[in-house]
Amino acid sequence: FIESPATTGKPWFLYMSYTKVHTALFVADERAGVSAHGDFGDNVEEMDWSVGELLTTLDRLGITDDTWVYFSSDNGPWRESGAEGGACGRAPADPAHSLKGGKAQTWECGIRVPGIIRYYKYRRGRVEHTATSNLDILPTIAAVVGVPVPPHVSDSLFAPAPAGVVDGRDLSPLLEGRLGAGEAVHDFLFHYCDMEVAAVRHGRFKAHFATTRWEDEATQTCPAGLICKCAAVLHDPPLVFDIEADPAELAPLDLALHADAAAAAERMRAARGKQEASVKYVPSQTELRPLVSNFPCCGYPHPGWRRTLAVLLDRCGC
């Protein structure tokens, strides 16, 4: 897939969606038992090997400087699945404590994921702590290849977004070291629970308007439901944390004693309301009854009985 367009100079895009690291855990025989961290560690090591093979291919083909590479994940560990689900990492600047929460929760362990980017314009080995989002991938790639995207409506205006507007921001100024000291990529980052904004990040502050009710407080999980409801407990006023000083979210700030946090909380409340009002509701596509005739099937571009038959008989060729 990579070698053919690389030799012709044709642009290409590879989205490599790993099942790792996720339950159920399995690896090739030659990678079993290589990690000091059991089956989960073996899977991390195998994924690391696979990513290395891709990067080595770019180097071998001489297209490393012409390829933008981004490594990330969708959410934090699924702690309800036990050892197979992974664990929360230690809180930055507070190694005595782990991050709180897990998958499908808006606590930091549920939303903090790796963000590793490689491109010749970026200085290697640099660590950046500015809050960004996977929504930033689209406008950043568009900027790198010179393709326009719809303009972003400034968060500070709280204006409803017109059709076609993207919520991400171009990360180039940050990645190229052109962002001013103390300047943020996003005025606000919204963390959703279904159709509701459960938490908002604004600078160094984060406000929780709704949080999880854990079945097991010790493990911060919901074993009976397989996953926790992300907005079971409402907070008014919201729980506000200084995420830079307290990334483990151990001590919500007393807004009566912290005027800057109280002011930030009001800005986040207003931004949350405007954001929710600007989003048009559409039915969840994952909850609709699947139609076999709509399944992708190579050789049968149009839905109908022929595609249905091909899917059922495994004759799609892809």
PDB file of C-alpha atoms in Angstrom:
ATOM      1  CA  PHE A   1       0.000   0.000   0.000  1.00  0.00           C
ATOM      2  CA  ILE A   2       2.808   2.436   0.861  1.00  0.00           C
ATOM      3  CA  GLU A   3       5.436   1.311  -1.630  1.00  0.00           C
ATOM      4  CA  SER A   4       3.331   1.646  -4.782  1.00  0.00           C
ATOM      5  CA  PRO A   5       2.364   5.332  -4.436  1.00  0.00           C
ATOM      6  CA  ALA A   6       5.784   6.140  -2.966  1.00  0.00           C
ATOM      7  CA  THR A   7       7.482   5.075  -6.186  1.00  0.00           C
ATOM      8  CA  THR A   8       5.086   7.082  -8.371  1.00  0.00           C
ATOM      9  CA  GLY A   9       4.913  10.181  -6.179  1.00  0.00           C
ATOM     10  CA  LYS A  10       1.144   9.835  -5.785  1.00  0.00           C
ATOM     11  CA  PRO A  11      -0.232  11.193  -2.473  1.00  0.00           C
ATOM     12  CA  TRP A  12      -1.510   8.534  -0.080  1.00  0.00           C
ATOM     13  CA  PHE A  13      -3.260   8.271   3.269  1.00  0.00           C
ATOM     14  CA  LEU A  14      -2.979   5.312   5.632  1.00  0.00           C
ATOM     15  CA  TYR A  15      -5.296   4.984   8.638  1.00  0.00           C
ATOM     16  CA  MET A  16      -3.899   2.107  10.682  1.00  0.00           C
ATOM     17  CA  SER A  17      -6.535   1.184  13.261  1.00  0.00           C
ATOM     18  CA  TYR A  18      -5.052  -1.293  15.724  1.00  0.00           C
ATOM     19  CA  THR A  19      -7.242  -3.541  17.854  1.00  0.00           C
ATOM     20  CA  LYS A  20      -4.470  -3.211  20.436  1.00  0.00           C
ATOM     21  CA  VAL A  21      -4.285  -2.584  23.213  1.00  0.00           C
ATOM     22  CA  HIS A  22      -7.750  -3.919  23.992  1.00  0.00           C
ATOM     23  CA  THR A  23      -9.404  -7.012  25.306  1.00  0.00           C
ATOM     24  CA  ALA A  24      -9.114  -9.790  24.230  1.00  0.00           C
ATOM     25  CA  LEU A  25      -5.326  -9.862  24.363  1.00  0.00           C
ATOM     26  CA  PHE A  26      -3.343 -12.021  21.970  1.00  0.00           C
ATOM     27  CA  VAL A  27       0.043 -11.803  20.255  1.00  0.00           C
ATOM     28  CA  ALA A  28       2.147 -13.794  17.810  1.00  0.00           C
ATOM     29  CA  ASP A  29       3.938 -16.738  19.385  1.00  0.00           C
ATOM     30  CA  GLU A  30       7.346 -15.107  19.088  1.00  0.00           C
ATOM     31  CA  ARG A  31       6.197 -12.119  21.167  1.00  0.00           C
ATOM     32  CA  ALA A  32       4.502 -13.996  23.983  1.00  0.00           C
ATOM     33  CA  GLY A  33       6.171 -13.516  27.359  1.00  0.00           C
ATOM     34  CA  VAL A  34       8.622 -10.818  26.223  1.00  0.00           C
ATOM     35  CA  SER A  35       7.266  -8.122  28.542  1.00  0.00           C
ATOM     36  CA  ALA A  36       7.626  -7.777  32.286  1.00  0.00           C
ATOM     37  CA  HIS A  37       3.985  -6.665  32.404  1.00  0.00           C
ATOM     38  CA  GLY A  38       2.185  -9.830  31.350  1.00  0.00           C
ATOM     39  CA  ASP A  39      -0.233 -10.180  28.451  1.00  0.00           C
ATOM     40  CA  PHE A  40      -1.026  -6.479  28.341  1.00  0.00           C
ATOM     41  CA  GLY A  41       2.666  -5.594  28.127  1.00  0.00           C
ATOM     42  CA  ASP A  42       3.188  -8.178  25.370  1.00  0.00           C
ATOM     43  CA  ASN A  43       0.458  -6.492  23.341  1.00  0.00           C
ATOM     44  CA  VAL A  44       2.013  -3.077  23.834  1.00  0.00           C
ATOM     45  CA  GLU A  45       5.355  -4.466  22.690  1.00  0.00           C
ATOM     46  CA  GLU A  46       3.780  -6.019  19.583  1.00  0.00           C
ATOM     47  CA  MET A  47       2.043  -2.775  18.665  1.00  0.00           C
ATOM     48  CA  ASP A  48       5.328  -0.945  19.173  1.00  0.00           C
ATOM     49  CA  TRP A  49       7.019  -3.408  16.796  1.00  0.00           C
ATOM     50  CA  SER A  50       4.308  -2.863  14.171  1.00  0.00           C
ATOM     51  CA  VAL A  51       4.598   0.932  14.356  1.00  0.00           C
ATOM     52  CA  GLY A  52       8.351   0.525  14.020  1.00  0.00           C
ATOM     53  CA  GLU A  53       7.899  -1.522  10.844  1.00  0.00           C
ATOM     54  CA  LEU A  54       5.837   1.297   9.324  1.00  0.00           C
ATOM     55  CA  LEU A  55       8.401   3.961  10.252  1.00  0.00           C
ATOM     56  CA  THR A  56      11.246   1.804   8.970  1.00  0.00           C
ATOM     57  CA  THR A  57       9.408   1.465   5.651  1.00  0.00           C
ATOM     58  CA  LEU A  58       9.190   5.255   5.349  1.00  0.00           C
ATOM     59  CA  ASP A  59      12.921   5.514   5.999  1.00  0.00           C
ATOM     60  CA  ARG A  60      13.738   2.760   3.495  1.00  0.00           C
ATOM     61  CA  LEU A  61      11.663   4.431   0.777  1.00  0.00           C
ATOM     62  CA  GLY A  62      13.196   7.836   1.470  1.00  0.00           C
ATOM     63  CA  ILE A  63       9.848   9.498   2.167  1.00  0.00           C
ATOM     64  CA  THR A  64      10.192  10.161   5.899  1.00  0.00           C
ATOM     65  CA  ASP A  65      10.464  13.941   5.472  1.00  0.00           C
ATOM     66  CA  ASP A  66       7.442  13.949   3.192  1.00  0.00           C
ATOM     67  CA  THR A  67       5.167  11.954   5.510  1.00  0.00           C
ATOM     68  CA  TRP A  68       3.144  13.270   8.452  1.00  0.00           C
ATOM     69  CA  VAL A  69       2.800  10.618  11.169  1.00  0.00           C
ATOM     70  CA  TYR A  70       0.355  10.815  14.076  1.00  0.00           C
ATOM     71  CA  PHE A  71      -0.044   8.207  16.834  1.00  0.00           C
ATOM     72  CA  SER A  72      -2.931   8.433  19.279  1.00  0.00           C
ATOM     73  CA  SER A  73      -5.814   6.568  20.905  1.00  0.00           C
ATOM     74  CA  ASP A  74      -9.533   7.016  21.383  1.00  0.00           C
ATOM     75  CA  ASN A  75      -9.876   6.839  25.168  1.00  0.00           C
ATOM     76  CA  GLY A  76      -8.340   5.723  28.413  1.00  0.00           C
ATOM     77  CA  PRO A  77      -8.275   2.173  29.814  1.00  0.00           C
ATOM     78  CA  TRP A  78     -11.369   0.010  30.084  1.00  0.00           C
ATOM     79  CA  ARG A  79     -10.835  -0.746  33.760  1.00  0.00           C
ATOM     80  CA  GLU A  80     -13.971  -2.888  34.089  1.00  0.00           C
ATOM     81  CA  SER A  81     -12.190  -5.626  32.119  1.00  0.00           C
ATOM     82  CA  GLY A  82      -9.499  -5.956  34.766  1.00  0.00           C
ATOM     83  CA  ALA A  83      -5.912  -6.677  33.779  1.00  0.00           C
ATOM     84  CA  GLU A  84      -6.863  -6.823  30.095  1.00  0.00           C
ATOM     85  CA  GLY A  85      -8.139  -3.246  30.153  1.00  0.00           C
ATOM     86  CA  GLY A  86      -4.928  -1.485  31.130  1.00  0.00           C
ATOM     87  CA  ALA A  87      -4.394   1.029  33.909  1.00  0.00           C
ATOM     88  CA  CYS A  88      -4.329   4.770  34.447  1.00  0.00           C
ATOM     89  CA  GLY A  89      -0.900   6.328  34.329  1.00  0.00           C
ATOM     90  CA  ARG A  90       0.624   8.417  37.076  1.00  0.00           C
ATOM     91  CA  ALA A  91      -0.517  12.020  37.167  1.00  0.00           C
ATOM     92  CA  PRO A  92       1.944  14.484  35.607  1.00  0.00           C
ATOM     93  CA  ALA A  93       3.704  16.555  38.285  1.00  0.00           C
ATOM     94  CA  ASP A  94       2.096  14.291  40.914  1.00  0.00           C
ATOM     95  CA  PRO A  95       3.622  10.806  40.547  1.00  0.00           C
ATOM     96  CA  ALA A  96       2.252   9.730  43.920  1.00  0.00           C
ATOM     97  CA  HIS A  97      -1.242   9.521  42.445  1.00  0.00           C
ATOM     98  CA  SER A  98      -2.839   7.953  39.384  1.00  0.00           C
ATOM     99  CA  LEU A  99      -5.163   9.786  37.051  1.00  0.00           C
ATOM    100  CA  LYS A 100      -8.829   9.390  37.950  1.00  0.00           C
ATOM    101  CA  GLY A 101     -11.570   7.517  36.063  1.00  0.00           C
ATOM    102  CA  GLY A 102     -11.354   5.423  32.916  1.00  0.00           C
ATOM    103  CA  LYS A 103     -12.953   4.749  29.533  1.00  0.00           C
ATOM    104  CA  ALA A 104     -16.259   6.580  28.904  1.00  0.00           C
ATOM    105  CA  GLN A 105     -15.632   8.927  31.836  1.00  0.00           C
ATOM    106  CA  THR A 106     -14.690  12.595  31.591  1.00  0.00           C
ATOM    107  CA  TRP A 107     -12.168  12.354  34.423  1.00  0.00           C
ATOM    108  CA  GLU A 108      -8.605  12.786  33.156  1.00  0.00           C
ATOM    109  CA  CYS A 109      -7.818   9.063  32.849  1.00  0.00           C
ATOM    110  CA  GLY A 110     -10.741   8.676  30.460  1.00  0.00           C
ATOM    111  CA  ILE A 111      -9.709  11.455  28.072  1.00  0.00           C
ATOM    112  CA  ARG A 112      -5.909  11.759  28.266  1.00  0.00           C
ATOM    113  CA  VAL A 113      -4.365   9.726  25.454  1.00  0.00           C
ATOM    114  CA  PRO A 114      -0.981   9.651  23.711  1.00  0.00           C
ATOM    115  CA  GLY A 115      -0.349  12.269  21.065  1.00  0.00           C
ATOM    116  CA  ILE A 116       2.909  11.553  19.224  1.00  0.00           C
ATOM    117  CA  ILE A 117       3.608  13.371  15.961  1.00  0.00           C
ATOM    118  CA  ARG A 118       6.570  13.045  13.586  1.00  0.00           C
ATOM    119  CA  TYR A 119       7.275  15.452  10.739  1.00  0.00           C
ATOM    120  CA  TYR A 120      10.480  17.027   9.485  1.00  0.00           C
ATOM    121  CA  LYS A 121       9.382  20.550  10.484  1.00  0.00           C
ATOM    122  CA  TYR A 122       8.998  19.575  14.154  1.00  0.00           C
ATOM    123  CA  ARG A 123      11.924  19.324  16.551  1.00  0.00           C
ATOM    124  CA  ARG A 124      12.285  15.731  17.706  1.00  0.00           C
ATOM    125  CA  GLY A 125      12.145  14.852  21.381  1.00  0.00           C
ATOM    126  CA  ARG A 126      10.093  17.912  22.338  1.00  0.00           C
ATOM    127  CA  VAL A 127       7.354  17.401  24.936  1.00  0.00           C
ATOM    128  CA  GLU A 128       4.360  19.720  24.842  1.00  0.00           C
ATOM    129  CA  HIS A 129       1.798  19.978  27.646  1.00  0.00           C
ATOM    130  CA  THR A 130      -0.729  22.230  25.905  1.00  0.00           C
ATOM    131  CA  ALA A 131      -4.211  20.679  25.789  1.00  0.00           C
ATOM    132  CA  THR A 132      -5.222  19.582  22.287  1.00  0.00           C
ATOM    133  CA  SER A 133      -7.854  17.300  20.769  1.00  0.00           C
ATOM    134  CA  ASN A 134      -8.045  14.532  18.187  1.00  0.00           C
ATOM    135  CA  LEU A 135     -10.452  16.920  16.420  1.00  0.00           C
ATOM    136  CA  ASP A 136      -7.326  18.926  15.549  1.00  0.00           C
ATOM    137  CA  ILE A 137      -6.045  16.223  13.200  1.00  0.00           C
ATOM    138  CA  LEU A 138      -8.202  17.290  10.235  1.00  0.00           C
ATOM    139  CA  PRO A 139      -7.308  21.004  10.134  1.00  0.00           C
ATOM    140  CA  THR A 140      -3.647  20.246  10.903  1.00  0.00           C
ATOM    141  CA  ILE A 141      -3.301  17.794   8.008  1.00  0.00           C
ATOM    142  CA  ALA A 142      -5.173  20.223   5.765  1.00  0.00           C
ATOM    143  CA  ALA A 143      -2.687  22.948   6.660  1.00  0.00           C
ATOM    144  CA  VAL A 144       0.300  20.656   6.048  1.00  0.00           C
ATOM    145  CA  VAL A 145      -0.889  19.692   2.535  1.00  0.00           C
ATOM    146  CA  GLY A 146      -2.312  23.133   1.702  1.00  0.00           C
ATOM    147  CA  VAL A 147      -6.001  22.218   1.521  1.00  0.00           C
ATOM    148  CA  PRO A 148      -8.506  24.785   2.851  1.00  0.00           C
ATOM    149  CA  VAL A 149     -11.046  23.841   5.508  1.00  0.00           C
ATOM    150  CA  PRO A 150     -14.112  25.794   6.645  1.00  0.00           C
ATOM    151  CA  PRO A 151     -13.185  28.625   9.047  1.00  0.00           C
ATOM    152  CA  HIS A 152     -13.527  28.009  12.749  1.00  0.00           C
ATOM    153  CA  VAL A 153     -16.018  30.099  14.697  1.00  0.00           C
ATOM    154  CA  SER A 154     -14.108  31.668  17.572  1.00  0.00           C
ATOM    155  CA  ASP A 155     -14.965  30.151  20.942  1.00  0.00           C
ATOM    156  CA  SER A 156     -14.925  33.635  22.421  1.00  0.00           C
ATOM    157  CA  LEU A 157     -17.874  34.683  20.245  1.00  0.00           C
ATOM    158  CA  PHE A 158     -20.079  31.786  21.375  1.00  0.00           C
ATOM    159  CA  ALA A 159     -21.743  31.889  17.957  1.00  0.00           C
ATOM    160  CA  PRO A 160     -23.592  28.824  16.639  1.00  0.00           C
ATOM    161  CA  ALA A 161     -21.398  27.053  14.114  1.00  0.00           C
ATOM    162  CA  PRO A 162     -22.723  27.166  10.535  1.00  0.00           C
ATOM    163  CA  ALA A 163     -22.922  23.979   8.507  1.00  0.00           C
ATOM    164  CA  GLY A 164     -19.523  22.608   7.562  1.00  0.00           C
ATOM    165  CA  VAL A 165     -17.502  24.331  10.282  1.00  0.00           C
ATOM    166  CA  VAL A 166     -14.910  22.121  11.966  1.00  0.00           C
ATOM    167  CA  ASP A 167     -14.244  22.322  15.694  1.00  0.00           C
ATOM    168  CA  GLY A 168     -10.557  21.386  15.490  1.00  0.00           C
ATOM    169  CA  ARG A 169      -7.668  23.821  15.267  1.00  0.00           C
ATOM    170  CA  ASP A 170      -4.518  23.754  13.164  1.00  0.00           C
ATOM    171  CA  LEU A 171      -1.724  22.627  15.492  1.00  0.00           C
ATOM    172  CA  SER A 172       1.077  23.881  13.229  1.00  0.00           C
ATOM    173  CA  PRO A 173       1.872  26.980  15.332  1.00  0.00           C
ATOM    174  CA  LEU A 174       2.193  24.779  18.418  1.00  0.00           C
ATOM    175  CA  LEU A 175       4.173  21.998  16.737  1.00  0.00           C
ATOM    176  CA  GLU A 176       6.521  24.398  14.976  1.00  0.00           C
ATOM    177  CA  GLY A 177       7.191  26.389  18.136  1.00  0.00           C
ATOM    178  CA  ARG A 178       5.387  29.520  16.934  1.00  0.00           C
ATOM    179  CA  LEU A 179       2.752  29.648  19.684  1.00  0.00           C
ATOM    180  CA  GLY A 180       3.273  32.470  22.153  1.00  0.00           C
ATOM    181  CA  ALA A 181       4.085  31.826  25.806  1.00  0.00           C
ATOM    182  CA  GLY A 182       0.913  31.050  27.713  1.00  0.00           C
ATOM    183  CA  GLU A 183      -1.137  30.997  24.515  1.00  0.00           C
ATOM    184  CA  ALA A 184      -3.623  28.129  24.183  1.00  0.00           C
ATOM    185  CA  VAL A 185      -4.669  26.232  21.064  1.00  0.00           C
ATOM    186  CA  HIS A 186      -8.293  26.116  22.240  1.00  0.00           C
ATOM    187  CA  ASP A 187     -10.191  28.650  24.318  1.00  0.00           C
ATOM    188  CA  PHE A 188     -12.425  25.787  25.442  1.00  0.00           C
ATOM    189  CA  LEU A 189     -12.355  22.008  25.091  1.00  0.00           C
ATOM    190  CA  PHE A 190     -15.711  20.275  25.504  1.00  0.00           C
ATOM    191  CA  HIS A 191     -15.929  16.755  26.902  1.00  0.00           C
ATOM    192  CA  TYR A 192     -19.192  15.092  25.972  1.00  0.00           C
ATOM    193  CA  CYS A 193     -21.388  12.472  27.572  1.00  0.00           C
ATOM    194  CA  ASP A 194     -23.762  11.470  24.768  1.00  0.00           C
ATOM    195  CA  MET A 195     -25.365  14.762  23.671  1.00  0.00           C
ATOM    196  CA  GLU A 196     -24.461  16.690  26.813  1.00  0.00           C
ATOM    197  CA  VAL A 197     -21.230  18.504  27.654  1.00  0.00           C
ATOM    198  CA  ALA A 198     -20.254  16.928  30.968  1.00  0.00           C
ATOM    199  CA  ALA A 199     -16.953  18.770  31.436  1.00  0.00           C
ATOM    200  CA  VAL A 200     -15.116  21.766  29.977  1.00  0.00           C
ATOM    201  CA  ARG A 201     -11.404  22.600  29.899  1.00  0.00           C
ATOM    202  CA  HIS A 202     -10.442  26.285  29.839  1.00  0.00           C
ATOM    203  CA  GLY A 203      -6.779  27.129  30.244  1.00  0.00           C
ATOM    204  CA  ARG A 204      -5.503  25.583  33.463  1.00  0.00           C
ATOM    205  CA  PHE A 205      -9.011  25.008  34.787  1.00  0.00           C
ATOM    206  CA  LYS A 206     -11.471  22.182  34.199  1.00  0.00           C
ATOM    207  CA  ALA A 207     -15.119  22.177  35.276  1.00  0.00           C
ATOM    208  CA  HIS A 208     -17.178  19.008  35.802  1.00  0.00           C
ATOM    209  CA  PHE A 209     -20.908  19.660  35.374  1.00  0.00           C
ATOM    210  CA  ALA A 210     -21.668  15.935  35.637  1.00  0.00           C
ATOM    211  CA  THR A 211     -19.577  12.953  36.729  1.00  0.00           C
ATOM    212  CA  THR A 212     -19.753   9.191  37.070  1.00  0.00           C
ATOM    213  CA  ARG A 213     -21.297   7.329  39.995  1.00  0.00           C
ATOM    214  CA  TRP A 214     -18.945   4.381  40.510  1.00  0.00           C
ATOM    215  CA  GLU A 215     -20.245   0.997  41.617  1.00  0.00           C
ATOM    216  CA  ASP A 216     -16.791   0.220  42.993  1.00  0.00           C
ATOM    217  CA  GLU A 217     -15.198   3.316  44.541  1.00  0.00           C
ATOM    218  CA  ALA A 218     -11.832   1.606  45.061  1.00  0.00           C
ATOM    219  CA  THR A 219     -11.350   0.756  41.388  1.00  0.00           C
ATOM    220  CA  GLN A 220     -13.510   3.635  40.040  1.00  0.00           C
ATOM    221  CA  THR A 221     -15.443   1.183  37.847  1.00  0.00           C
ATOM    222  CA  CYS A 222     -18.950  -0.143  37.168  1.00  0.00           C
ATOM    223  CA  PRO A 223     -18.548  -3.934  36.790  1.00  0.00           C
ATOM    224  CA  ALA A 224     -22.279  -4.733  36.654  1.00  0.00           C
ATOM    225  CA  GLY A 225     -22.887  -2.400  33.734  1.00  0.00           C
ATOM    226  CA  LEU A 226     -19.559  -3.171  31.977  1.00  0.00           C
ATOM    227  CA  ILE A 227     -19.023   0.579  31.715  1.00  0.00           C
ATOM    228  CA  CYS A 228     -20.027   3.573  33.827  1.00  0.00           C
ATOM    229  CA  LYS A 229     -22.691   6.103  32.938  1.00  0.00           C
ATOM    230  CA  CYS A 230     -20.627   9.202  32.324  1.00  0.00           C
ATOM    231  CA  ALA A 231     -23.111  11.780  33.679  1.00  0.00           C
ATOM    232  CA  ALA A 232     -24.856  10.146  36.629  1.00  0.00           C
ATOM    233  CA  VAL A 233     -24.139  12.865  39.212  1.00  0.00           C
ATOM    234  CA  LEU A 234     -24.904  16.510  38.395  1.00  0.00           C
ATOM    235  CA  HIS A 235     -22.891  19.381  39.902  1.00  0.00           C
ATOM    236  CA  ASP A 236     -24.178  22.939  40.291  1.00  0.00           C
ATOM    237  CA  PRO A 237     -21.958  24.767  40.853  1.00  0.00           C
ATOM    238  CA  PRO A 238     -19.547  22.586  38.884  1.00  0.00           C
ATOM    239  CA  LEU A 239     -16.530  20.863  40.378  1.00  0.00           C
ATOM    240  CA  VAL A 240     -13.560  22.992  39.300  1.00  0.00           C
ATOM    241  CA  PHE A 241      -9.975  21.746  39.315  1.00  0.00           C
ATOM    242  CA  ASP A 242      -6.649  23.365  38.517  1.00  0.00           C
ATOM    243  CA  ILE A 243      -5.547  20.622  36.124  1.00  0.00           C
ATOM    244  CA  GLU A 244      -1.977  21.857  35.872  1.00  0.00           C
ATOM    245  CA  ALA A 245      -1.467  21.801  39.648  1.00  0.00           C
ATOM    246  CA  ASP A 246      -3.838  18.903  40.377  1.00  0.00           C
ATOM    247  CA  PRO A 247      -3.964  16.594  37.326  1.00  0.00           C
ATOM    248  CA  ALA A 248      -5.190  13.713  39.525  1.00  0.00           C
ATOM    249  CA  GLU A 249      -8.326  15.789  40.273  1.00  0.00           C
ATOM    250  CA  LEU A 250      -8.082  15.176  44.003  1.00  0.00           C
ATOM    251  CA  ALA A 251      -9.154  18.560  45.401  1.00  0.00           C
ATOM    252  CA  PRO A 252     -11.912  20.669  43.793  1.00  0.00           C
ATOM    253  CA  LEU A 253     -11.307  24.368  44.339  1.00  0.00           C
ATOM    254  CA  ASP A 254     -13.417  26.414  46.713  1.00  0.00           C
ATOM    255  CA  LEU A 255     -14.759  29.029  44.320  1.00  0.00           C
ATOM    256  CA  ALA A 256     -15.396  31.426  47.209  1.00  0.00           C
ATOM    257  CA  LEU A 257     -11.655  31.488  47.889  1.00  0.00           C
ATOM    258  CA  HIS A 258     -10.364  31.421  44.294  1.00  0.00           C
ATOM    259  CA  ALA A 259     -11.705  34.359  42.305  1.00  0.00           C
ATOM    260  CA  ASP A 260      -9.835  33.367  39.137  1.00  0.00           C
ATOM    261  CA  ALA A 261     -11.328  29.866  39.229  1.00  0.00           C
ATOM    262  CA  ALA A 262     -14.815  31.273  39.901  1.00  0.00           C
ATOM    263  CA  ALA A 263     -14.524  33.594  36.903  1.00  0.00           C
ATOM    264  CA  ALA A 264     -13.284  30.741  34.729  1.00  0.00           C
ATOM    265  CA  ALA A 265     -16.201  28.587  35.894  1.00  0.00           C
ATOM    266  CA  GLU A 266     -18.699  31.206  34.731  1.00  0.00           C
ATOM    267  CA  ARG A 267     -16.984  31.441  31.347  1.00  0.00           C
ATOM    268  CA  MET A 268     -17.075  27.659  31.031  1.00  0.00           C
ATOM    269  CA  ARG A 269     -20.753  27.581  31.994  1.00  0.00           C
ATOM    270  CA  ALA A 270     -21.584  30.129  29.297  1.00  0.00           C
ATOM    271  CA  ALA A 271     -19.457  28.361  26.695  1.00  0.00           C
ATOM    272  CA  ARG A 272     -21.084  25.036  27.539  1.00  0.00           C
ATOM    273  CA  GLY A 273     -24.554  26.446  27.036  1.00  0.00           C
ATOM    274  CA  LYS A 274     -23.685  28.006  23.700  1.00  0.00           C
ATOM    275  CA  GLN A 275     -21.944  24.846  22.529  1.00  0.00           C
ATOM    276  CA  GLU A 276     -24.893  22.596  23.342  1.00  0.00           C
ATOM    277  CA  ALA A 277     -27.320  25.038  21.726  1.00  0.00           C
ATOM    278  CA  SER A 278     -25.284  25.053  18.511  1.00  0.00           C
ATOM    279  CA  VAL A 279     -25.298  21.267  18.030  1.00  0.00           C
ATOM    280  CA  LYS A 280     -28.071  19.855  15.865  1.00  0.00           C
ATOM    281  CA  TYR A 281     -29.366  16.528  17.114  1.00  0.00           C
ATOM    282  CA  VAL A 282     -29.187  13.560  14.748  1.00  0.00           C
ATOM    283  CA  PRO A 283     -30.125   9.937  15.507  1.00  0.00           C
ATOM    284  CA  SER A 284     -27.253   7.772  16.692  1.00  0.00           C
ATOM    285  CA  GLN A 285     -26.206   5.651  13.737  1.00  0.00           C
ATOM    286  CA  THR A 286     -24.805   2.979  16.049  1.00  0.00           C
ATOM    287  CA  GLU A 287     -28.241   2.399  17.574  1.00  0.00           C
ATOM    288  CA  LEU A 288     -30.053   1.837  14.271  1.00  0.00           C
ATOM    289  CA  ARG A 289     -30.909  -1.706  13.210  1.00  0.00           C
ATOM    290  CA  PRO A 290     -28.133  -2.785  10.830  1.00  0.00           C
ATOM    291  CA  LEU A 291     -29.220  -3.577   7.281  1.00  0.00           C
ATOM    292  CA  VAL A 292     -27.146  -6.232   5.545  1.00  0.00           C
ATOM    293  CA  SER A 293     -27.790  -4.503   2.218  1.00  0.00           C
ATOM    294  CA  ASN A 294     -25.864  -1.467   3.506  1.00  0.00           C
ATOM    295  CA  PHE A 295     -22.716  -3.391   4.442  1.00  0.00           C
ATOM    296  CA  PRO A 296     -19.668  -2.438   2.324  1.00  0.00           C
ATOM    297  CA  CYS A 297     -18.990  -5.087  -0.300  1.00  0.00           C
ATOM    298  CA  CYS A 298     -16.324  -4.860  -3.002  1.00  0.00           C
ATOM    299  CA  GLY A 299     -17.759  -5.422  -6.463  1.00  0.00           C
ATOM    300  CA  TYR A 300     -21.273  -4.448  -5.411  1.00  0.00           C
ATOM    301  CA  PRO A 301     -21.309  -0.641  -5.151  1.00  0.00           C
ATOM    302  CA  HIS A 302     -25.089  -0.281  -4.864  1.00  0.00           C
ATOM    303  CA  PRO A 303     -27.383  -1.607  -2.098  1.00  0.00           C
ATOM    304  CA  GLY A 304     -29.764  -4.324  -3.134  1.00  0.00           C
ATOM    305  CA  TRP A 305     -30.424  -8.050  -3.114  1.00  0.00           C
ATOM    306  CA  ARG A 306     -27.213  -8.867  -5.022  1.00  0.00           C
ATOM    307  CA  ARG A 307     -25.060  -7.133  -2.399  1.00  0.00           C
ATOM    308  CA  THR A 308     -27.062  -8.772   0.423  1.00  0.00           C
ATOM    309  CA  LEU A 309     -26.486 -12.197  -1.100  1.00  0.00           C
ATOM    310  CA  ALA A 310     -22.772 -11.497  -1.598  1.00  0.00           C
ATOM    311  CA  VAL A 311     -22.394 -10.417   2.040  1.00  0.00           C
ATOM    312  CA  LEU A 312     -24.229 -13.454   3.361  1.00  0.00           C
ATOM    313  CA  LEU A 313     -22.200 -15.836   1.164  1.00  0.00           C
ATOM    314  CA  ASP A 314     -18.878 -14.049   1.909  1.00  0.00           C
ATOM    315  CA  ARG A 315     -18.268 -13.232  -1.748  1.00  0.00           C
ATOM    316  CA  CYS A 316     -17.378  -9.574  -1.422  1.00  0.00           C
ATOM    317  CA  GLY A 317     -13.704  -9.975  -2.157  1.00  0.00           C
ATOM    318  CA  CYS A 318     -12.661  -7.548   0.596  1.00  0.00           C
TER     319      CYS A 318
END
